[in-house]
GROMACS .gro file of C-alpha atoms in nm:
model
  141
    1MET     CA    1  -1.133  -2.341  -0.137
    2PHE     CA    2  -1.050  -2.109  -0.420
    3LEU     CA    3  -1.339  -1.872  -0.325
    4ILE     CA    4  -1.227  -1.867   0.026
    5LEU     CA    5  -0.867  -1.773  -0.084
    6LYS     CA    6  -1.016  -1.504  -0.313
    7SER     CA    7  -1.228  -1.354  -0.028
    8LEU     CA    8  -0.932  -1.341   0.205
    9HIS     CA    9  -0.721  -1.190  -0.064
   10LEU     CA   10  -0.982  -0.913  -0.125
   11ILE     CA   11  -1.020  -0.845   0.250
   12ALA     CA   12  -0.646  -0.820   0.293
   13MET     CA   13  -0.613  -0.598  -0.010
   14VAL     CA   14  -0.883  -0.353   0.111
   15CYS     CA   15  -0.706  -0.339   0.453
   16TRP     CA   16  -0.369  -0.274   0.278
   17PHE     CA   17  -0.506   0.000   0.065
   18ALA     CA   18  -0.679   0.164   0.363
   19GLY     CA   19  -0.332   0.194   0.520
   20ILE     CA   20  -0.161   0.291   0.194
   21PHE     CA   21  -0.405   0.576   0.153
   22TYR     CA   22  -0.402   0.685   0.512
   23LEU     CA   23  -0.028   0.684   0.598
   24PRO     CA   24   0.073   0.958   0.345
   25ARG     CA   25  -0.221   1.161   0.466
   26LEU     CA   26  -0.067   1.136   0.819
   27PHE     CA   27   0.261   1.252   0.660
   28VAL     CA   28   0.072   1.566   0.538
   29TYR     CA   29  -0.044   1.647   0.886
   30HIS     CA   30   0.293   1.556   1.035
   31ALA     CA   31   0.468   1.799   0.799
   32MET     CA   32   0.222   2.074   0.890
   33SER     CA   33   0.262   2.025   1.267
   34ASP     CA   34   0.481   2.271   1.452
   35ASP     CA   35   0.472   2.152   1.812
   36LYS     CA   36   0.664   1.862   1.956
   37LEU     CA   37   0.363   1.691   2.117
   38SER     CA   38   0.177   1.675   1.780
   39GLN     CA   39   0.482   1.549   1.604
   40GLN     CA   40   0.524   1.276   1.869
   41ARG     CA   41   0.167   1.175   1.829
   42PHE     CA   42   0.204   1.143   1.455
   43VAL     CA   43   0.514   0.927   1.494
   44ILE     CA   44   0.318   0.692   1.715
   45MET     CA   45   0.015   0.688   1.480
   46GLU     CA   46   0.237   0.627   1.174
   47ARG     CA   47   0.426   0.345   1.349
   48LYS     CA   48   0.116   0.167   1.460
   49LEU     CA   49  -0.055   0.202   1.118
   50TYR     CA   50   0.252   0.080   0.928
   51ARG     CA   51   0.360  -0.209   1.158
   52GLY     CA   52   0.024  -0.313   1.298
   53ILE     CA   53  -0.201  -0.285   0.988
   54MET     CA   54  -0.019  -0.219   0.666
   55ASN     CA   55   0.257  -0.481   0.701
   56PRO     CA   56   0.029  -0.770   0.802
   57ALA     CA   57  -0.225  -0.669   0.534
   58MET     CA   58   0.041  -0.656   0.266
   59MET     CA   59   0.181  -1.000   0.365
   60ALA     CA   60  -0.175  -1.147   0.371
   61THR     CA   61  -0.250  -0.994   0.030
   62TRP     CA   62   0.058  -1.154  -0.116
   63LEU     CA   63  -0.003  -1.486   0.065
   64PHE     CA   64  -0.365  -1.534  -0.045
   65GLY     CA   65  -0.297  -1.398  -0.391
   66LEU     CA   66  -0.004  -1.624  -0.456
   67SER     CA   67  -0.197  -1.918  -0.315
   68MET     CA   68  -0.471  -1.858  -0.570
   69VAL     CA   69  -0.219  -1.827  -0.853
   70LEU     CA   70  -0.016  -2.138  -0.753
   71SER     CA   71  -0.330  -2.349  -0.707
   72ASN     CA   72  -0.421  -2.271  -1.065
   73TRP     CA   73  -0.086  -2.221  -1.229
   74GLN     CA   74  -0.162  -2.406  -1.540
   75ILE     CA   75  -0.442  -2.157  -1.616
   76TYR     CA   76  -0.276  -1.842  -1.496
   77LYS     CA   77   0.074  -1.883  -1.640
   78SER     CA   78  -0.047  -1.765  -1.983
   79GLN     CA   79  -0.272  -1.481  -1.865
   80GLY     CA   80  -0.109  -1.154  -1.961
   81TRP     CA   81  -0.342  -0.948  -1.745
   82LEU     CA   82  -0.217  -1.137  -1.442
   83HIS     CA   83   0.147  -1.063  -1.526
   84ALA     CA   84   0.056  -0.700  -1.554
   85LYS     CA   85  -0.128  -0.703  -1.225
   86LEU     CA   86   0.163  -0.872  -1.048
   87THR     CA   87   0.391  -0.605  -1.184
   88LEU     CA   88   0.169  -0.331  -1.045
   89VAL     CA   89   0.151  -0.514  -0.708
   90VAL     CA   90   0.529  -0.525  -0.701
   91LEU     CA   91   0.534  -0.150  -0.767
   92LEU     CA   92   0.273  -0.100  -0.483
   93THR     CA   93   0.503  -0.310  -0.256
   94ILE     CA   94   0.795  -0.080  -0.345
   95TYR     CA   95   0.573   0.217  -0.266
   96HIS     CA   96   0.486   0.055   0.069
   97ILE     CA   97   0.857   0.014   0.150
   98ILE     CA   98   0.926   0.372   0.056
   99CYS     CA   99   0.651   0.479   0.291
  100GLY     CA  100   0.822   0.283   0.567
  101LYS     CA  101   1.151   0.459   0.499
  102TYR     CA  102   0.993   0.801   0.495
  103ARG     CA  103   0.818   0.715   0.820
  104LEU     CA  104   1.147   0.657   0.989
  105LYS     CA  105   1.295   0.976   0.847
  106LEU     CA  106   1.002   1.181   0.968
  107VAL     CA  107   1.076   1.081   1.327
  108ASP     CA  108   1.392   1.299   1.327
  109ASN     CA  109   1.285   1.550   1.060
  110PRO     CA  110   0.908   1.628   1.066
  111HIS     CA  111   0.959   1.879   0.786
  112LEU     CA  112   1.152   1.642   0.559
  113LYS     CA  113   0.915   1.723   0.273
  114SER     CA  114   0.637   1.980   0.232
  115ASP     CA  115   0.269   1.893   0.285
  116LYS     CA  116   0.224   1.960  -0.090
  117PHE     CA  117   0.478   1.688  -0.172
  118TRP     CA  118   0.290   1.442   0.060
  119ARG     CA  119  -0.045   1.525  -0.099
  120ILE     CA  120   0.095   1.442  -0.444
  121PHE     CA  121   0.280   1.135  -0.311
  122ASN     CA  122  -0.054   1.016  -0.171
  123GLU     CA  123  -0.207   0.994  -0.521
  124VAL     CA  124   0.037   0.731  -0.658
  125PRO     CA  125  -0.147   0.426  -0.520
  126VAL     CA  126  -0.479   0.545  -0.663
  127PHE     CA  127  -0.347   0.493  -1.016
  128ILE     CA  128  -0.225   0.148  -0.924
  129LEU     CA  129  -0.561   0.055  -0.767
  130VAL     CA  130  -0.750   0.169  -1.071
  131ALA     CA  131  -0.524  -0.019  -1.310
  132VAL     CA  132  -0.540  -0.336  -1.104
  133VAL     CA  133  -0.918  -0.334  -1.074
  134PHE     CA  134  -0.955  -0.280  -1.453
  135LEU     CA  135  -0.706  -0.561  -1.527
  136VAL     CA  136  -0.877  -0.807  -1.296
  137VAL     CA  137  -1.234  -0.730  -1.404
  138THR     CA  138  -1.183  -0.694  -1.779
  139LYS     CA  139  -0.887  -0.930  -1.834
  140PRO     CA  140  -0.795  -0.743  -2.152
  141PHE     CA  141  -0.513  -0.974  -2.255
   0.00000   0.00000   0.00000
């Protein structure tokens, strides 16, 4: 059962990160768009991505991840790398929520931030992904 949970956790995580990487990229294009039709198209794309893919993938990632941890709590409770990973996943969840808030603000103000801001903003989850993968694979502490 553990390997099934782990597989489902990884699948959900990959889907979540796909959305986490793509939504801010849509924000870049949204900020660069000048015509109303393009801006409306980006609003629809961003909403469908956030609500239809990212939210369910985030919830599934948390569900399957916590299921694995709770099923082996006696082993995991003293694993420092897991505590660090969970802290990073909480930060990623906060980033996800911030993306949702920005998505709503872009509906009324497509030029809320510059495309350069969104390009930099888009890099934040890369650092989290790299750190999480190294923690899970190497279990340094």
